[in-house]
Amino acid sequence: MTASVLLAGCDTDQVSLATNAKANQPVPPKLLAAMVEKDMDLQSPILVRLFKQEAELEVWKQARNGQFALLKTYPICRWSGDLGPKVREGDRQAPEGFYSINPSQMNPQSAYYLSFNTGYPNAFDKALGRTGSQLMVHGDCSSRGCYAMTDEQIAEIYSLGRESFFGGQKAFQLQAYPFKMTPVNMAKHRNNPNMPFWKMIKEGYDHFEVTRQEPKVDFCEKKYVFDAAKPADAKRDPVFDASAKCPAYVIPEDVVAAVRGKQAKDEAEYARLVAKGTPVARMNTGIDGGMNKIFAAKIPEGSTGLSEGAEGTTLQMLAMAKAPGTIPGHVNPPKPNLDSVASAPAPQEEPVVAVSAPATSARVATAAPAEKSGGFFSNLGRKMGMGSSDTTATTPPPQATASVAPATTTPPTAASRLKAAVTRFVPGHDKSKDAAKDAPKPAATVAAKPAEPAKQPDTRLAATRPALKPSVADGATEATQIMGAAPVISSNSFDSRFGAMK
């Protein structure tokens, strides 16, 4: 019967926010001290902002002067998908936009310790036909379209939301962004197809930045409208419909002036950054989501993925820092999305390397099936994109040396320069024979020339060859690799486990 009562109350504002010990944990003393320092009441309203690229969740709280101030920033343990809004069910995207969280969306019985529903899709999402459900902010550091924190973090965030509801807040606002909407970030992502949407939600970002008040959010004509109010001569408030024409409305003049002033500065800085050639961020990386660097530093082979954070010394230094919560053993750092990589078109090769071998006894970078993994020189050649796996150090193919075109006939091509570079690393190779071998000769002369005896390879460096990484295959995939092509990553070489469904 108790379970039935709880389920029946899930769609009402009367659902209990603290049905168990997890959901009833008090606000930590450090946060209480921070509230006192910032002139905040325990049960004053809150507002939450999320940033994917920075992998941060901010909790803002209203001070006694009526404005919101930043109470605490939480590093996000894991988010999935790419920068950009959620579009359809199953796309692994974490939502972006403005959402409202009421008490019925708080889940004290969550399988992921504690959670609250983001409210996706909102009216704007529905007007565009976007689909998806049960997109949460929860614990367990495991995400498939959610924003995942550690259990300790979500316990704090949950307690702050609970107290704000106890204080009378009907719903708190959740603002989810791809990144902090600064001129430098807008410049870096200026060619992203999501930019029109991002500029639209940046309007709400700017409203909050200049007023430190929760912006009023409405929708009409399939767009966001912020801080709309009725005109002076209107008798009632405007009625908004996300799919219908916008009603008559005004925005307070003081807000308009402040927002325009900020936007003018942002646009001037944006133009300066573009003019000086600020690099454009890479799109369609195939990487699944991101992780704050404080967590990436704690995980073997950890990576921040699409979130910001240096992968070298910075992560090594953070490895000694205390993590903000317990990281479960099943957590996976961001990795390439194998489905995305498999569906991506194959890279185009340069025409100069996609040529057939001459019909003689000599073989140059031919693609033959591999029967064994080969030795040092074979692997070196394959690493440089030249040989096939049957070109081993113990049984080199006849005349399988790289050639350089004579300077007196045609200028060296990119392929010949690459071959020449490889020959410099092959011990015992007689480069004086290359020019003579590649010089134009009548076909009869080439056919009549006896084959040179095979040389015994110099294996002095074979003992120093490092072992291949597990993600690089030694099989037939590399054996058929054409010279100059990028190495192929085995589809089963990555740990493709992801967290369980919410």
Short mmCIF file of C-alpha atoms in Angstrom, two decimals:
data_model
loop_
_atom_site.label_atom_id
_atom_site.label_comp_id
_atom_site.label_asym_id
_atom_site.label_seq_id
_atom_site.Cartn_x
_atom_site.Cartn_y
_atom_site.Cartn_z
CA MET A 1 0.00 0.00 0.00
CA THR A 2 2.86 2.36 0.80
CA ALA A 3 4.34 1.80 -2.65
CA SER A 4 0.97 2.50 -4.26
CA VAL A 5 0.64 5.78 -2.39
CA LEU A 6 4.10 6.84 -3.51
CA LEU A 7 3.41 5.98 -7.13
CA ALA A 8 0.09 7.78 -7.05
CA GLY A 9 1.80 10.87 -5.73
CA CYS A 10 4.52 10.99 -8.39
CA ASP A 11 2.50 13.38 -10.54
CA THR A 12 1.56 15.76 -7.75
CA ASP A 13 3.38 18.39 -5.76
CA GLN A 14 2.51 16.52 -2.59
CA VAL A 15 5.03 13.72 -3.12
CA SER A 16 7.30 13.30 -0.13
CA LEU A 17 10.80 14.68 -0.67
CA ALA A 18 12.35 12.72 2.21
CA THR A 19 11.00 9.20 2.41
CA ASN A 20 14.31 7.64 3.44
CA ALA A 21 17.61 8.45 5.11
CA LYS A 22 19.34 9.30 1.81
CA ALA A 23 16.76 11.92 0.89
CA ASN A 24 16.60 13.31 4.42
CA GLN A 25 20.30 14.10 4.87
CA PRO A 26 20.88 17.57 6.33
CA VAL A 27 22.66 20.31 4.41
CA PRO A 28 26.38 19.96 5.27
CA PRO A 29 27.82 22.38 7.84
CA LYS A 30 30.24 23.88 5.31
CA LEU A 31 27.36 24.88 3.04
CA LEU A 32 25.47 26.32 6.00
CA ALA A 33 28.53 28.42 6.86
CA ALA A 34 28.79 29.61 3.24
CA MET A 35 25.12 30.67 3.35
CA VAL A 36 25.74 32.71 6.48
CA GLU A 37 28.76 34.36 4.86
CA LYS A 38 26.76 35.23 1.73
CA ASP A 39 23.68 36.43 3.63
CA MET A 40 21.42 33.59 2.50
CA ASP A 41 18.64 31.74 4.29
CA LEU A 42 18.62 27.96 4.38
CA GLN A 43 15.24 27.76 2.67
CA SER A 44 15.61 30.58 0.16
CA PRO A 45 15.11 29.77 -3.56
CA ILE A 46 17.83 28.11 -5.64
CA LEU A 47 18.75 28.07 -9.35
CA VAL A 48 20.95 25.49 -11.13
CA ARG A 49 23.20 26.00 -14.17
CA LEU A 50 24.96 23.18 -16.07
CA PHE A 51 27.87 23.47 -18.52
CA LYS A 52 28.97 20.48 -20.62
CA GLN A 53 32.32 21.78 -21.89
CA GLU A 54 33.43 22.86 -18.44
CA ALA A 55 31.75 19.80 -16.86
CA GLU A 56 30.39 21.91 -14.02
CA LEU A 57 27.08 22.26 -12.16
CA GLU A 58 26.48 25.55 -10.34
CA VAL A 59 24.00 26.00 -7.50
CA TRP A 60 22.91 29.62 -7.05
CA LYS A 61 20.88 30.74 -4.08
CA GLN A 62 18.88 33.87 -3.43
CA ALA A 63 20.42 36.21 -0.87
CA ARG A 64 18.46 38.53 1.40
CA ASN A 65 18.87 41.39 -1.09
CA GLY A 66 16.71 39.44 -3.56
CA GLN A 67 19.48 38.62 -6.01
CA PHE A 68 20.98 35.21 -6.67
CA ALA A 69 24.60 34.54 -5.78
CA LEU A 70 26.75 31.51 -6.52
CA LEU A 71 26.74 29.15 -3.55
CA LYS A 72 28.82 26.24 -4.86
CA THR A 73 30.20 24.75 -8.09
CA TYR A 74 30.18 20.96 -8.44
CA PRO A 75 32.37 19.16 -11.00
CA ILE A 76 30.25 16.85 -13.15
CA CYS A 77 31.42 13.25 -12.98
CA ARG A 78 29.98 12.19 -16.34
CA TRP A 79 27.72 13.44 -19.13
CA SER A 80 27.08 11.74 -22.46
CA GLY A 81 26.60 12.68 -26.09
CA ASP A 82 27.94 15.76 -27.83
CA LEU A 83 27.70 19.52 -27.47
CA GLY A 84 24.21 20.39 -28.62
CA PRO A 85 20.58 19.84 -27.60
CA LYS A 86 18.83 16.51 -27.26
CA VAL A 87 16.76 15.73 -30.37
CA ARG A 88 15.37 12.22 -30.13
CA GLU A 89 14.99 9.27 -27.81
CA GLY A 90 18.14 7.16 -27.69
CA ASP A 91 20.59 9.72 -29.12
CA ARG A 92 22.54 9.72 -25.83
CA GLN A 93 22.35 13.52 -25.75
CA ALA A 94 22.07 15.37 -22.44
CA PRO A 95 19.50 18.17 -22.87
CA GLU A 96 20.28 21.86 -23.28
CA GLY A 97 17.89 24.71 -22.58
CA PHE A 98 15.73 26.02 -19.73
CA TYR A 99 13.72 23.63 -17.57
CA SER A 100 11.61 23.86 -14.43
CA ILE A 101 12.00 21.41 -11.53
CA ASN A 102 9.05 21.01 -9.16
CA PRO A 103 8.77 18.71 -6.12
CA SER A 104 7.16 15.90 -8.14
CA GLN A 105 10.34 15.63 -10.22
CA MET A 106 12.49 14.88 -7.16
CA ASN A 107 13.08 11.13 -6.79
CA PRO A 108 14.06 9.97 -3.29
CA GLN A 109 13.72 6.32 -4.42
CA SER A 110 16.14 6.58 -7.35
CA ALA A 111 18.17 3.54 -8.41
CA TYR A 112 21.03 6.02 -8.84
CA TYR A 113 21.13 7.01 -5.18
CA LEU A 114 19.09 10.25 -5.54
CA SER A 115 17.94 12.16 -8.60
CA PHE A 116 15.64 14.77 -10.07
CA ASN A 117 14.08 14.84 -13.53
CA THR A 118 15.20 17.73 -15.75
CA GLY A 119 11.73 18.08 -17.26
CA TYR A 120 12.87 17.40 -20.81
CA PRO A 121 11.13 17.83 -23.22
CA ASN A 122 9.81 21.30 -22.43
CA ALA A 123 7.24 23.12 -24.60
CA PHE A 124 9.94 24.34 -26.99
CA ASP A 125 11.34 20.82 -27.47
CA LYS A 126 7.86 19.41 -28.08
CA ALA A 127 7.08 22.13 -30.64
CA LEU A 128 10.10 20.94 -32.63
CA GLY A 129 9.05 17.29 -32.36
CA ARG A 130 11.94 16.34 -30.10
CA THR A 131 11.55 13.15 -28.11
CA GLY A 132 13.07 11.61 -25.00
CA SER A 133 12.16 10.88 -21.41
CA GLN A 134 13.55 10.39 -17.94
CA LEU A 135 16.56 12.66 -18.42
CA MET A 136 17.96 13.10 -14.93
CA VAL A 137 20.55 14.70 -12.76
CA HIS A 138 21.54 11.79 -10.53
CA GLY A 139 24.34 9.99 -8.70
CA ASP A 140 26.41 6.92 -9.58
CA CYS A 141 28.61 8.78 -12.11
CA SER A 142 27.05 6.87 -15.02
CA SER A 143 25.26 8.59 -17.89
CA ARG A 144 23.26 7.79 -21.00
CA GLY A 145 21.74 11.17 -21.74
CA CYS A 146 21.90 12.43 -18.15
CA TYR A 147 24.12 14.59 -15.99
CA ALA A 148 25.73 12.23 -13.48
CA MET A 149 27.31 13.28 -10.21
CA THR A 150 28.81 11.26 -7.39
CA ASP A 151 26.43 10.05 -4.68
CA GLU A 152 27.88 12.54 -2.21
CA GLN A 153 27.36 15.42 -4.62
CA ILE A 154 23.76 14.58 -5.51
CA ALA A 155 23.00 14.22 -1.80
CA GLU A 156 24.05 17.85 -1.26
CA ILE A 157 22.24 19.14 -4.35
CA TYR A 158 19.11 17.20 -3.43
CA SER A 159 19.15 18.62 0.10
CA LEU A 160 19.41 22.17 -1.25
CA GLY A 161 16.45 21.63 -3.55
CA ARG A 162 14.45 19.98 -0.78
CA GLU A 163 15.00 22.90 1.60
CA SER A 164 14.04 25.44 -1.07
CA PHE A 165 10.73 23.61 -1.57
CA PHE A 166 10.18 23.52 2.18
CA GLY A 167 10.74 27.29 2.12
CA GLY A 168 7.95 27.80 -0.41
CA GLN A 169 9.70 27.74 -3.80
CA LYS A 170 7.24 26.18 -6.26
CA ALA A 171 9.94 25.12 -8.74
CA PHE A 172 13.60 25.89 -9.32
CA GLN A 173 15.03 26.69 -12.72
CA LEU A 174 17.58 24.47 -14.46
CA GLN A 175 19.66 26.14 -17.17
CA ALA A 176 21.70 23.69 -19.29
CA TYR A 177 24.34 25.03 -21.70
CA PRO A 178 26.97 23.52 -24.01
CA PHE A 179 29.55 25.84 -22.45
CA LYS A 180 29.79 29.15 -20.65
CA MET A 181 28.40 31.63 -23.15
CA THR A 182 31.50 33.81 -23.35
CA PRO A 183 32.82 35.52 -26.50
CA VAL A 184 35.80 33.16 -26.70
CA ASN A 185 33.59 30.06 -26.57
CA MET A 186 31.18 31.50 -29.11
CA ALA A 187 34.13 32.25 -31.39
CA LYS A 188 35.55 28.75 -31.04
CA HIS A 189 32.21 27.19 -32.01
CA ARG A 190 31.15 29.77 -34.60
CA ASN A 191 30.81 27.18 -37.38
CA ASN A 192 28.74 24.72 -35.33
CA PRO A 193 25.27 24.11 -36.82
CA ASN A 194 23.79 24.49 -33.32
CA MET A 195 24.91 28.12 -33.13
CA PRO A 196 21.45 29.63 -33.88
CA PHE A 197 19.98 27.67 -30.97
CA TRP A 198 22.90 28.60 -28.72
CA LYS A 199 22.51 32.30 -29.54
CA MET A 200 18.83 32.01 -28.61
CA ILE A 201 19.48 30.49 -25.17
CA LYS A 202 22.40 32.91 -24.66
CA GLU A 203 19.70 35.60 -24.45
CA GLY A 204 18.44 33.97 -21.24
CA TYR A 205 22.03 33.50 -20.05
CA ASP A 206 22.59 37.25 -20.49
CA HIS A 207 19.35 38.14 -18.70
CA PHE A 208 20.51 36.23 -15.65
CA GLU A 209 24.05 37.62 -15.84
CA VAL A 210 22.93 41.27 -15.77
CA THR A 211 20.01 40.98 -13.35
CA ARG A 212 20.99 38.06 -11.07
CA GLN A 213 17.30 37.22 -11.10
CA GLU A 214 15.72 34.04 -12.42
CA PRO A 215 14.57 34.93 -15.95
CA LYS A 216 10.92 34.33 -16.73
CA VAL A 217 10.78 31.85 -19.62
CA ASP A 218 8.04 31.60 -22.26
CA PHE A 219 7.81 30.03 -25.72
CA CYS A 220 6.16 31.13 -28.95
CA GLU A 221 6.81 30.69 -32.67
CA LYS A 222 9.12 27.79 -31.73
CA LYS A 223 11.55 30.03 -29.87
CA TYR A 224 12.42 31.12 -26.34
CA VAL A 225 11.20 34.43 -24.93
CA PHE A 226 12.71 35.82 -21.73
CA ASP A 227 11.22 38.21 -19.15
CA ALA A 228 8.14 39.01 -21.23
CA ALA A 229 5.52 41.23 -19.61
CA LYS A 230 2.18 42.62 -20.72
CA PRO A 231 2.14 45.98 -22.54
CA ALA A 232 1.11 49.04 -20.55
CA ASP A 233 -2.32 49.23 -22.21
CA ALA A 234 -3.07 45.49 -21.87
CA LYS A 235 -5.68 44.29 -19.42
CA ARG A 236 -4.26 40.81 -18.92
CA ASP A 237 -0.99 38.95 -19.20
CA PRO A 238 -0.03 37.61 -22.63
CA VAL A 239 -0.76 33.95 -23.31
CA PHE A 240 2.11 32.03 -24.91
CA ASP A 241 1.99 28.90 -27.05
CA ALA A 242 5.25 27.38 -28.26
CA SER A 243 3.81 26.57 -31.70
CA ALA A 244 1.62 29.66 -32.14
CA LYS A 245 2.28 33.26 -33.07
CA CYS A 246 3.76 35.37 -30.29
CA PRO A 247 1.27 37.59 -28.41
CA ALA A 248 1.91 41.25 -27.78
CA TYR A 249 4.46 41.64 -24.99
CA VAL A 250 7.21 43.93 -23.76
CA ILE A 251 10.46 43.46 -21.88
CA PRO A 252 11.24 45.89 -19.05
CA GLU A 253 13.37 48.75 -20.35
CA ASP A 254 16.00 48.46 -17.63
CA VAL A 255 16.52 44.80 -18.47
CA VAL A 256 16.68 45.55 -22.21
CA ALA A 257 19.28 48.26 -21.68
CA ALA A 258 21.46 46.09 -19.46
CA VAL A 259 21.28 43.09 -21.80
CA ARG A 260 22.04 45.21 -24.88
CA GLY A 261 25.05 46.72 -23.15
CA LYS A 262 26.45 43.28 -22.30
CA GLN A 263 25.75 41.92 -25.76
CA ALA A 264 27.46 44.87 -27.43
CA LYS A 265 30.64 44.17 -25.46
CA ASP A 266 30.39 40.45 -26.20
CA GLU A 267 29.93 41.04 -29.94
CA ALA A 268 32.90 43.42 -30.09
CA GLU A 269 35.13 40.87 -28.35
CA TYR A 270 33.76 38.09 -30.56
CA ALA A 271 34.61 40.09 -33.70
CA ARG A 272 38.12 40.74 -32.41
CA LEU A 273 38.70 37.05 -31.69
CA VAL A 274 37.45 36.00 -35.12
CA ALA A 275 39.54 38.66 -36.84
CA LYS A 276 42.72 37.45 -35.16
CA GLY A 277 42.01 33.90 -36.31
CA THR A 278 40.81 32.12 -33.18
CA PRO A 279 40.87 28.41 -34.06
CA VAL A 280 37.52 26.74 -34.64
CA ALA A 281 36.67 23.80 -32.40
CA ARG A 282 36.54 20.42 -34.09
CA MET A 283 33.07 18.99 -34.68
CA ASN A 284 31.83 15.41 -34.98
CA THR A 285 34.67 13.96 -32.95
CA GLY A 286 32.81 10.72 -32.26
CA ILE A 287 33.72 11.04 -28.57
CA ASP A 288 30.91 10.18 -26.20
CA GLY A 289 30.47 13.00 -23.72
CA GLY A 290 32.77 14.42 -21.10
CA MET A 291 34.04 14.27 -17.55
CA ASN A 292 35.50 16.86 -15.23
CA LYS A 293 39.29 16.61 -15.00
CA ILE A 294 39.22 16.02 -11.24
CA PHE A 295 37.48 12.69 -11.94
CA ALA A 296 39.47 11.86 -15.09
CA ALA A 297 42.64 12.12 -13.01
CA LYS A 298 41.41 9.34 -10.72
CA ILE A 299 40.59 6.76 -13.38
CA PRO A 300 43.13 4.60 -15.24
CA GLU A 301 43.49 5.98 -18.77
CA GLY A 302 41.02 8.69 -17.76
CA SER A 303 40.06 11.37 -20.25
CA THR A 304 37.98 14.53 -20.06
CA GLY A 305 36.57 13.80 -23.52
CA LEU A 306 34.60 16.79 -24.81
CA SER A 307 35.05 18.66 -21.53
CA GLU A 308 37.94 21.01 -21.02
CA GLY A 309 41.06 19.92 -19.19
CA ALA A 310 44.69 19.23 -20.02
CA GLU A 311 45.45 15.54 -20.38
CA GLY A 312 49.11 15.65 -19.31
CA THR A 313 50.68 17.25 -16.29
CA THR A 314 47.43 18.77 -15.04
CA LEU A 315 45.72 15.39 -14.66
CA GLN A 316 48.83 13.94 -13.03
CA MET A 317 48.83 16.75 -10.49
CA LEU A 318 45.10 16.33 -9.82
CA ALA A 319 45.65 12.63 -9.15
CA MET A 320 46.85 13.60 -5.67
CA ALA A 321 43.84 15.84 -4.98
CA LYS A 322 40.79 14.56 -3.10
CA ALA A 323 37.87 13.62 -5.33
CA PRO A 324 34.49 15.20 -4.47
CA GLY A 325 32.80 11.91 -3.75
CA THR A 326 33.13 8.20 -4.35
CA ILE A 327 33.84 7.10 -7.91
CA PRO A 328 32.22 3.69 -8.59
CA GLY A 329 34.37 0.98 -10.10
CA HIS A 330 32.15 0.66 -13.17
CA VAL A 331 32.74 4.23 -14.34
CA ASN A 332 34.06 4.60 -17.89
CA PRO A 333 35.83 7.76 -19.03
CA PRO A 334 34.74 9.36 -22.32
CA LYS A 335 35.79 7.29 -25.33
CA PRO A 336 35.02 7.24 -29.03
CA ASN A 337 31.44 6.25 -29.75
CA LEU A 338 32.03 3.03 -31.68
CA ASP A 339 28.71 3.27 -33.50
CA SER A 340 29.61 6.77 -34.68
CA VAL A 341 33.10 5.71 -35.72
CA ALA A 342 31.79 2.68 -37.62
CA SER A 343 29.29 4.78 -39.56
CA ALA A 344 31.79 7.51 -40.42
CA PRO A 345 33.03 7.57 -44.06
CA ALA A 346 36.51 6.22 -44.67
CA PRO A 347 39.21 8.89 -45.06
CA GLN A 348 40.22 9.71 -48.62
CA GLU A 349 43.75 8.73 -49.59
CA GLU A 350 46.10 10.85 -51.64
CA PRO A 351 46.03 9.83 -55.32
CA VAL A 352 49.82 9.43 -55.40
CA VAL A 353 49.75 6.49 -53.03
CA ALA A 354 46.82 4.65 -54.60
CA VAL A 355 48.78 3.30 -57.58
CA SER A 356 49.20 -0.24 -58.80
CA ALA A 357 52.53 -1.99 -58.47
CA PRO A 358 54.41 -2.51 -61.77
CA ALA A 359 54.01 -5.92 -63.37
CA THR A 360 57.55 -7.07 -62.56
CA SER A 361 59.17 -9.13 -59.87
CA ALA A 362 59.59 -6.05 -57.70
CA ARG A 363 56.82 -5.23 -55.17
CA VAL A 364 56.35 -1.79 -53.69
CA ALA A 365 53.94 -1.48 -50.75
CA THR A 366 51.66 -4.23 -51.97
CA ALA A 367 48.68 -5.37 -49.93
CA ALA A 368 48.91 -9.10 -49.27
CA PRO A 369 47.12 -11.23 -46.67
CA ALA A 370 48.99 -11.62 -43.42
CA GLU A 371 50.03 -15.07 -42.26
CA LYS A 372 51.96 -13.96 -39.23
CA SER A 373 52.56 -10.78 -37.33
CA GLY A 374 56.07 -10.13 -38.64
CA GLY A 375 59.20 -8.67 -37.14
CA PHE A 376 60.60 -5.26 -36.44
CA PHE A 377 61.05 -3.99 -40.00
CA SER A 378 57.64 -5.23 -41.07
CA ASN A 379 55.94 -3.44 -38.21
CA LEU A 380 58.04 -0.33 -38.75
CA GLY A 381 57.00 -0.27 -42.39
CA ARG A 382 53.36 -0.77 -41.49
CA LYS A 383 53.53 1.95 -38.86
CA MET A 384 54.82 4.29 -41.55
CA GLY A 385 52.06 3.11 -43.88
CA MET A 386 54.30 1.25 -46.36
CA GLY A 387 54.55 -2.50 -46.19
CA SER A 388 52.25 -5.43 -45.73
CA SER A 389 52.41 -7.77 -42.80
CA ASP A 390 54.16 -10.49 -44.80
CA THR A 391 57.14 -8.17 -45.38
CA THR A 392 59.12 -9.42 -42.41
CA ALA A 393 62.69 -8.85 -41.33
CA THR A 394 63.59 -12.52 -41.83
CA THR A 395 62.12 -12.96 -45.32
CA PRO A 396 62.15 -9.60 -47.11
CA PRO A 397 60.45 -9.59 -50.53
CA PRO A 398 62.68 -9.12 -53.57
CA GLN A 399 63.37 -5.50 -54.45
CA ALA A 400 61.02 -4.26 -51.69
CA THR A 401 63.07 -1.16 -51.01
CA ALA A 402 61.56 2.30 -51.19
CA SER A 403 62.51 4.35 -54.21
CA VAL A 404 63.24 8.02 -54.80
CA ALA A 405 62.57 9.57 -58.19
CA PRO A 406 65.72 10.99 -59.87
CA ALA A 407 65.97 14.76 -59.61
CA THR A 408 66.85 15.03 -63.30
CA THR A 409 63.53 13.64 -64.51
CA THR A 410 60.59 14.53 -62.26
CA PRO A 411 60.38 16.28 -58.90
CA PRO A 412 59.99 13.95 -55.93
CA THR A 413 56.43 13.18 -54.93
CA ALA A 414 55.06 13.04 -51.41
CA ALA A 415 55.12 9.26 -51.63
CA SER A 416 58.76 9.12 -52.74
CA ARG A 417 59.84 11.47 -49.97
CA LEU A 418 58.04 9.23 -47.45
CA LYS A 419 59.77 6.15 -48.86
CA ALA A 420 63.13 7.87 -48.70
CA ALA A 421 62.50 8.76 -45.05
CA VAL A 422 61.78 5.13 -44.21
CA THR A 423 64.96 3.85 -45.88
CA ARG A 424 67.02 6.02 -43.58
CA PHE A 425 65.78 3.94 -40.63
CA VAL A 426 66.46 0.51 -42.20
CA PRO A 427 69.95 -0.72 -41.17
CA GLY A 428 72.10 -2.14 -43.93
CA HIS A 429 70.10 -0.60 -46.74
CA ASP A 430 72.22 0.41 -49.74
CA LYS A 431 70.67 3.65 -50.93
CA SER A 432 73.07 3.93 -53.88
CA LYS A 433 71.03 1.29 -55.70
CA ASP A 434 67.71 3.11 -55.37
CA ALA A 435 68.33 5.71 -58.04
CA ALA A 436 69.59 3.14 -60.51
CA LYS A 437 66.62 0.89 -59.82
CA ASP A 438 64.07 3.67 -60.32
CA ALA A 439 65.67 5.20 -63.44
CA PRO A 440 63.55 4.79 -66.62
CA LYS A 441 64.62 1.65 -68.48
CA PRO A 442 63.22 -0.32 -71.40
CA ALA A 443 60.85 -3.06 -70.34
CA ALA A 444 63.09 -5.74 -71.84
CA THR A 445 66.05 -4.55 -69.79
CA VAL A 446 64.05 -4.72 -66.59
CA ALA A 447 62.85 -8.20 -67.31
CA ALA A 448 66.34 -9.44 -68.18
CA LYS A 449 68.00 -8.11 -65.06
CA PRO A 450 68.71 -10.99 -62.66
CA ALA A 451 67.30 -10.69 -59.20
CA GLU A 452 69.74 -9.57 -56.53
CA PRO A 453 70.40 -12.03 -53.73
CA ALA A 454 68.41 -11.34 -50.60
CA LYS A 455 70.40 -9.60 -47.87
CA GLN A 456 70.51 -10.78 -44.33
CA PRO A 457 68.68 -8.20 -42.26
CA ASP A 458 70.34 -6.31 -39.47
CA THR A 459 68.36 -7.15 -36.36
CA ARG A 460 70.31 -5.01 -33.96
CA LEU A 461 67.27 -2.89 -33.13
CA ALA A 462 64.73 -5.70 -32.97
CA ALA A 463 65.17 -6.21 -29.24
CA THR A 464 64.28 -2.58 -28.51
CA ARG A 465 60.94 -2.63 -30.32
CA PRO A 466 58.16 -1.57 -27.89
CA ALA A 467 55.07 -3.73 -27.61
CA LEU A 468 52.02 -2.55 -29.53
CA LYS A 469 49.20 -1.01 -27.56
CA PRO A 470 46.11 -3.20 -27.17
CA SER A 471 44.05 -0.79 -29.27
CA VAL A 472 46.17 -1.41 -32.36
CA ALA A 473 45.51 -4.67 -34.23
CA ASP A 474 48.29 -6.76 -35.72
CA GLY A 475 45.98 -8.69 -38.03
CA ALA A 476 44.83 -8.45 -41.59
CA THR A 477 43.44 -4.96 -41.15
CA GLU A 478 46.92 -3.50 -40.93
CA ALA A 479 48.20 -5.89 -43.55
CA THR A 480 45.97 -4.31 -46.15
CA GLN A 481 46.76 -0.77 -45.13
CA ILE A 482 47.85 1.44 -48.04
CA MET A 483 50.94 3.59 -47.66
CA GLY A 484 50.16 6.88 -45.95
CA ALA A 485 46.78 5.77 -44.60
CA ALA A 486 45.84 6.27 -40.94
CA PRO A 487 45.98 3.10 -38.78
CA VAL A 488 42.65 1.35 -38.37
CA ILE A 489 41.34 1.02 -34.84
CA SER A 490 39.87 -2.35 -34.00
CA SER A 491 36.20 -2.11 -33.13
CA ASN A 492 36.65 -4.44 -30.18
CA SER A 493 39.73 -2.78 -28.76
CA PHE A 494 37.96 -0.20 -26.65
CA ASP A 495 36.09 -0.86 -23.48
CA SER A 496 32.64 -0.10 -24.81
CA ARG A 497 30.82 -0.59 -21.54
CA PHE A 498 28.67 2.28 -20.50
CA GLY A 499 26.61 2.83 -17.38
CA ALA A 500 23.26 1.18 -17.01
CA MET A 501 20.03 2.83 -18.08
CA LYS A 502 18.72 5.35 -15.61
#
